[in-house]
Amino acid sequence: MDTNHSRRQLAAMKQSLFDQGLLDEQFIQLEELQDDANPNFVEEIVTLHYRDSSRLISSIEQALKERNLDFNKLDTLMHQFKGSSSSIGAKKVKAECNLFREYCRAGNAEGCMRSFQQLKKEHAALRKKLEAYFQVSRV
Amino acid sequence: MDSNGVVSWPRMPENMDAFALSPEQSQEVHVLAVDDSLVDRKVIERLLKVLACKVTAVDSGLRALQLLGLLDEQKMASETFVGLKVDLIITDYCMPGMTGYELLKKIKESSTFKETPVVIMSSENVLPRIDRCLEEGAEDFIVKPVKLSDVKRLKDYMTTKEVRGESQDREGNNYKRKLLDTSDVSPSSPPSISSSTLPSSPSVIDSPIRRLKMTSTD
């Protein structure tokens, strides 16, 4: 009974994440790689992603504090961030990354800062939601 | 370097048995994966393992060359690497230090590994980049994020190659020609490609080799 309930809850949570445009097909791809021997693969990958991306966020934050922004450096950092986000299927975060990179290429400092704030919000929000999701998946 | 010719490096992977030095072990496909992103390395590793490949994943072109025995200072000790079995090298394009393209060139210039298929992965769908890599001898180009179907296609290609043996020329040519061939569409990889975001060249559209991701937000 309990497992059925949590399974349904899990499915509903996942559907919601998709409906909100937060996750894309890549997340499903990762789930399909799970098996009895590797039941927590997605959670492991997501954990690695958040470790990596936190580091990148700090680097970007530092870089944005510079007097004269180094747009190349910012773009490179964001490219890494985007790649990692894309690999876990973080759809909305990935879109924010693209926006940030457009501002970099346009040399638009204010645009960069604005989109970065938004990106951090999305990144944190998804993290919370995924944490809740994995919590239910472990029940 | 030891005087008895055995080359040991501080950070060799634990699974050295993947580099099959004996014929009995050479049944499994061994893939060398190169990517500076830890997340991507873990994903590609899992994808390959699901397809029963042995994987060695490294984080840079330099480390890949080191493992293959292709760094300049290693070339003198190349005898030690005879029998090193790598069936496929799959590498990210954008990496700090040495790019995947540079790694590709070094591999294709080597006498030991120039026949080894090299596949490039990139999150960026840049046609000149794809062309450059294929011209330099890359077997295929995969747009990230990498899916199981991408890796499966590569494995099928390698298995088919072994089975076909000497008809490699036809196989090899087919792949390179596929870029320009609009009629040759593989049934196993349906080109579900919409034309809305395509570049002007129509001959590129039908090429399954390119895995142009038309639905991505790129």
PDB file of C-alpha atoms in Angstrom, chain A:
ATOM      1  CA  MET A   1       0.000   0.000   0.000  1.00  0.00           C
ATOM      2  CA  ASP A   2       2.663   2.449   1.045  1.00  0.00           C
ATOM      3  CA  THR A   3       4.878   1.717  -1.937  1.00  0.00           C
ATOM      4  CA  ASN A   4       1.977   2.197  -4.304  1.00  0.00           C
ATOM      5  CA  HIS A   5       1.168   5.495  -2.708  1.00  0.00           C
ATOM      6  CA  SER A   6       4.736   6.775  -2.905  1.00  0.00           C
ATOM      7  CA  ARG A   7       5.062   5.498  -6.454  1.00  0.00           C
ATOM      8  CA  ARG A   8       2.022   7.475  -7.464  1.00  0.00           C
ATOM      9  CA  GLN A   9       3.257  10.493  -5.586  1.00  0.00           C
ATOM     10  CA  LEU A  10       6.593  10.180  -7.355  1.00  0.00           C
ATOM     11  CA  ALA A  11       4.950   9.969 -10.743  1.00  0.00           C
ATOM     12  CA  ALA A  12       2.859  13.022  -9.951  1.00  0.00           C
ATOM     13  CA  MET A  13       5.910  14.968  -8.819  1.00  0.00           C
ATOM     14  CA  LYS A  14       7.762  14.087 -11.941  1.00  0.00           C
ATOM     15  CA  GLN A  15       4.840  15.018 -14.145  1.00  0.00           C
ATOM     16  CA  SER A  16       4.636  18.347 -12.384  1.00  0.00           C
ATOM     17  CA  LEU A  17       8.329  19.038 -12.975  1.00  0.00           C
ATOM     18  CA  PHE A  18       7.808  18.331 -16.644  1.00  0.00           C
ATOM     19  CA  ASP A  19       4.626  20.364 -16.863  1.00  0.00           C
ATOM     20  CA  GLN A  20       6.394  23.341 -15.332  1.00  0.00           C
ATOM     21  CA  GLY A  21       9.079  23.068 -17.991  1.00  0.00           C
ATOM     22  CA  LEU A  22      11.773  22.413 -15.412  1.00  0.00           C
ATOM     23  CA  LEU A  23      12.913  19.062 -16.751  1.00  0.00           C
ATOM     24  CA  ASP A  24      13.300  17.627 -20.212  1.00  0.00           C
ATOM     25  CA  GLU A  25      13.713  14.249 -21.861  1.00  0.00           C
ATOM     26  CA  GLN A  26      17.318  13.876 -20.734  1.00  0.00           C
ATOM     27  CA  PHE A  27      16.093  13.256 -17.181  1.00  0.00           C
ATOM     28  CA  ILE A  28      14.062  10.303 -18.459  1.00  0.00           C
ATOM     29  CA  GLN A  29      17.096   9.048 -20.364  1.00  0.00           C
ATOM     30  CA  LEU A  30      19.017   8.990 -17.104  1.00  0.00           C
ATOM     31  CA  GLU A  31      16.215   7.225 -15.252  1.00  0.00           C
ATOM     32  CA  GLU A  32      16.248   4.524 -17.890  1.00  0.00           C
ATOM     33  CA  LEU A  33      19.848   3.775 -17.047  1.00  0.00           C
ATOM     34  CA  GLN A  34      18.890   2.781 -13.519  1.00  0.00           C
ATOM     35  CA  ASP A  35      18.570  -0.846 -12.586  1.00  0.00           C
ATOM     36  CA  ASP A  36      18.695  -3.019  -9.487  1.00  0.00           C
ATOM     37  CA  ALA A  37      22.458  -2.722  -9.351  1.00  0.00           C
ATOM     38  CA  ASN A  38      22.350   1.050  -9.862  1.00  0.00           C
ATOM     39  CA  PRO A  39      19.048   2.159  -8.352  1.00  0.00           C
ATOM     40  CA  ASN A  40      20.168   5.670  -7.432  1.00  0.00           C
ATOM     41  CA  PHE A  41      22.055   6.617 -10.553  1.00  0.00           C
ATOM     42  CA  VAL A  42      20.014   9.733 -11.268  1.00  0.00           C
ATOM     43  CA  GLU A  43      20.328  10.997  -7.731  1.00  0.00           C
ATOM     44  CA  GLU A  44      24.089  10.417  -7.858  1.00  0.00           C
ATOM     45  CA  ILE A  45      24.406  12.345 -11.098  1.00  0.00           C
ATOM     46  CA  VAL A  46      22.215  15.164  -9.824  1.00  0.00           C
ATOM     47  CA  THR A  47      24.298  15.370  -6.645  1.00  0.00           C
ATOM     48  CA  LEU A  48      27.486  15.609  -8.705  1.00  0.00           C
ATOM     49  CA  HIS A  49      25.863  18.259 -10.835  1.00  0.00           C
ATOM     50  CA  TYR A  50      24.999  20.411  -7.834  1.00  0.00           C
ATOM     51  CA  ARG A  51      28.481  20.061  -6.488  1.00  0.00           C
ATOM     52  CA  ASP A  52      29.990  21.144  -9.798  1.00  0.00           C
ATOM     53  CA  SER A  53      27.487  23.874 -10.457  1.00  0.00           C
ATOM     54  CA  SER A  54      27.889  25.412  -6.998  1.00  0.00           C
ATOM     55  CA  ARG A  55      31.552  25.799  -7.707  1.00  0.00           C
ATOM     56  CA  LEU A  56      30.786  27.367 -11.072  1.00  0.00           C
ATOM     57  CA  ILE A  57      28.264  29.746  -9.541  1.00  0.00           C
ATOM     58  CA  SER A  58      30.901  30.980  -7.122  1.00  0.00           C
ATOM     59  CA  SER A  59      33.366  31.494  -9.949  1.00  0.00           C
ATOM     60  CA  ILE A  60      30.818  33.376 -12.005  1.00  0.00           C
ATOM     61  CA  GLU A  61      29.861  35.485  -9.023  1.00  0.00           C
ATOM     62  CA  GLN A  62      33.500  36.413  -8.505  1.00  0.00           C
ATOM     63  CA  ALA A  63      33.956  37.176 -12.161  1.00  0.00           C
ATOM     64  CA  LEU A  64      30.886  39.427 -12.148  1.00  0.00           C
ATOM     65  CA  LYS A  65      32.407  41.509  -9.366  1.00  0.00           C
ATOM     66  CA  GLU A  66      35.330  42.552 -11.536  1.00  0.00           C
ATOM     67  CA  ARG A  67      35.493  46.141 -12.601  1.00  0.00           C
ATOM     68  CA  ASN A  68      35.759  45.314 -16.284  1.00  0.00           C
ATOM     69  CA  LEU A  69      33.875  42.166 -17.030  1.00  0.00           C
ATOM     70  CA  ASP A  70      35.756  39.470 -18.880  1.00  0.00           C
ATOM     71  CA  PHE A  71      32.942  38.262 -21.110  1.00  0.00           C
ATOM     72  CA  ASN A  72      35.020  35.476 -22.561  1.00  0.00           C
ATOM     73  CA  LYS A  73      35.726  34.044 -19.158  1.00  0.00           C
ATOM     74  CA  LEU A  74      32.080  34.407 -18.159  1.00  0.00           C
ATOM     75  CA  ASP A  75      30.963  32.692 -21.344  1.00  0.00           C
ATOM     76  CA  THR A  76      33.379  29.814 -20.771  1.00  0.00           C
ATOM     77  CA  LEU A  77      32.198  29.335 -17.208  1.00  0.00           C
ATOM     78  CA  MET A  78      28.584  29.457 -18.298  1.00  0.00           C
ATOM     79  CA  HIS A  79      29.287  26.992 -21.075  1.00  0.00           C
ATOM     80  CA  GLN A  80      30.412  24.496 -18.450  1.00  0.00           C
ATOM     81  CA  PHE A  81      27.434  25.265 -16.262  1.00  0.00           C
ATOM     82  CA  LYS A  82      25.084  24.840 -19.162  1.00  0.00           C
ATOM     83  CA  GLY A  83      26.645  21.544 -20.161  1.00  0.00           C
ATOM     84  CA  SER A  84      26.233  20.100 -16.714  1.00  0.00           C
ATOM     85  CA  SER A  85      22.638  21.340 -16.479  1.00  0.00           C
ATOM     86  CA  SER A  86      21.846  19.939 -19.879  1.00  0.00           C
ATOM     87  CA  SER A  87      23.202  16.540 -18.883  1.00  0.00           C
ATOM     88  CA  ILE A  88      20.682  16.199 -16.067  1.00  0.00           C
ATOM     89  CA  GLY A  89      17.795  17.528 -18.134  1.00  0.00           C
ATOM     90  CA  ALA A  90      17.462  20.861 -16.329  1.00  0.00           C
ATOM     91  CA  LYS A  91      15.478  22.523 -19.085  1.00  0.00           C
ATOM     92  CA  LYS A  92      14.690  25.909 -17.604  1.00  0.00           C
ATOM     93  CA  VAL A  93      18.120  26.383 -16.078  1.00  0.00           C
ATOM     94  CA  LYS A  94      19.634  25.546 -19.455  1.00  0.00           C
ATOM     95  CA  ALA A  95      17.483  28.217 -21.100  1.00  0.00           C
ATOM     96  CA  GLU A  96      18.689  30.777 -18.540  1.00  0.00           C
ATOM     97  CA  CYS A  97      22.266  29.768 -19.328  1.00  0.00           C
ATOM     98  CA  ASN A  98      21.648  30.451 -23.005  1.00  0.00           C
ATOM     99  CA  LEU A  99      20.258  33.867 -22.174  1.00  0.00           C
ATOM    100  CA  PHE A 100      23.268  34.703 -20.055  1.00  0.00           C
ATOM    101  CA  ARG A 101      25.598  33.669 -22.876  1.00  0.00           C
ATOM    102  CA  GLU A 102      23.728  35.879 -25.317  1.00  0.00           C
ATOM    103  CA  TYR A 103      24.308  38.809 -22.993  1.00  0.00           C
ATOM    104  CA  CYS A 104      27.977  37.862 -22.754  1.00  0.00           C
ATOM    105  CA  ARG A 105      28.317  37.828 -26.502  1.00  0.00           C
ATOM    106  CA  ALA A 106      26.593  41.196 -26.679  1.00  0.00           C
ATOM    107  CA  GLY A 107      28.907  42.526 -23.982  1.00  0.00           C
ATOM    108  CA  ASN A 108      25.867  43.494 -21.953  1.00  0.00           C
ATOM    109  CA  ALA A 109      26.988  43.603 -18.316  1.00  0.00           C
ATOM    110  CA  GLU A 110      23.632  44.510 -16.861  1.00  0.00           C
ATOM    111  CA  GLY A 111      21.929  41.795 -18.838  1.00  0.00           C
ATOM    112  CA  CYS A 112      24.449  39.303 -17.530  1.00  0.00           C
ATOM    113  CA  MET A 113      23.872  40.271 -13.943  1.00  0.00           C
ATOM    114  CA  ARG A 114      20.100  40.185 -14.285  1.00  0.00           C
ATOM    115  CA  SER A 115      19.997  36.830 -16.012  1.00  0.00           C
ATOM    116  CA  PHE A 116      22.473  35.426 -13.521  1.00  0.00           C
ATOM    117  CA  GLN A 117      20.187  36.354 -10.623  1.00  0.00           C
ATOM    118  CA  GLN A 118      17.333  34.627 -12.390  1.00  0.00           C
ATOM    119  CA  LEU A 119      19.499  31.638 -13.148  1.00  0.00           C
ATOM    120  CA  LYS A 120      20.495  31.232  -9.510  1.00  0.00           C
ATOM    121  CA  LYS A 121      16.835  31.308  -8.520  1.00  0.00           C
ATOM    122  CA  GLU A 122      15.898  28.632 -11.032  1.00  0.00           C
ATOM    123  CA  HIS A 123      18.898  26.538 -10.081  1.00  0.00           C
ATOM    124  CA  ALA A 124      18.027  26.671  -6.358  1.00  0.00           C
ATOM    125  CA  ALA A 125      14.341  26.009  -6.974  1.00  0.00           C
ATOM    126  CA  LEU A 126      15.041  22.936  -9.068  1.00  0.00           C
ATOM    127  CA  ARG A 127      17.486  21.660  -6.501  1.00  0.00           C
ATOM    128  CA  LYS A 128      14.828  21.796  -3.781  1.00  0.00           C
ATOM    129  CA  LYS A 129      12.292  20.076  -5.961  1.00  0.00           C
ATOM    130  CA  LEU A 130      14.678  17.328  -6.956  1.00  0.00           C
ATOM    131  CA  GLU A 131      15.692  16.784  -3.354  1.00  0.00           C
ATOM    132  CA  ALA A 132      12.034  16.287  -2.466  1.00  0.00           C
ATOM    133  CA  TYR A 133      11.634  13.980  -5.448  1.00  0.00           C
ATOM    134  CA  PHE A 134      14.547  11.784  -4.463  1.00  0.00           C
ATOM    135  CA  GLN A 135      13.356  11.685  -0.885  1.00  0.00           C
ATOM    136  CA  VAL A 136      10.077  10.185  -2.024  1.00  0.00           C
ATOM    137  CA  SER A 137      11.861   7.821  -4.403  1.00  0.00           C
ATOM    138  CA  ARG A 138      13.813   6.331  -1.524  1.00  0.00           C
ATOM    139  CA  VAL A 139      10.674   5.490   0.496  1.00  0.00           C
TER     140      VAL A 139
END
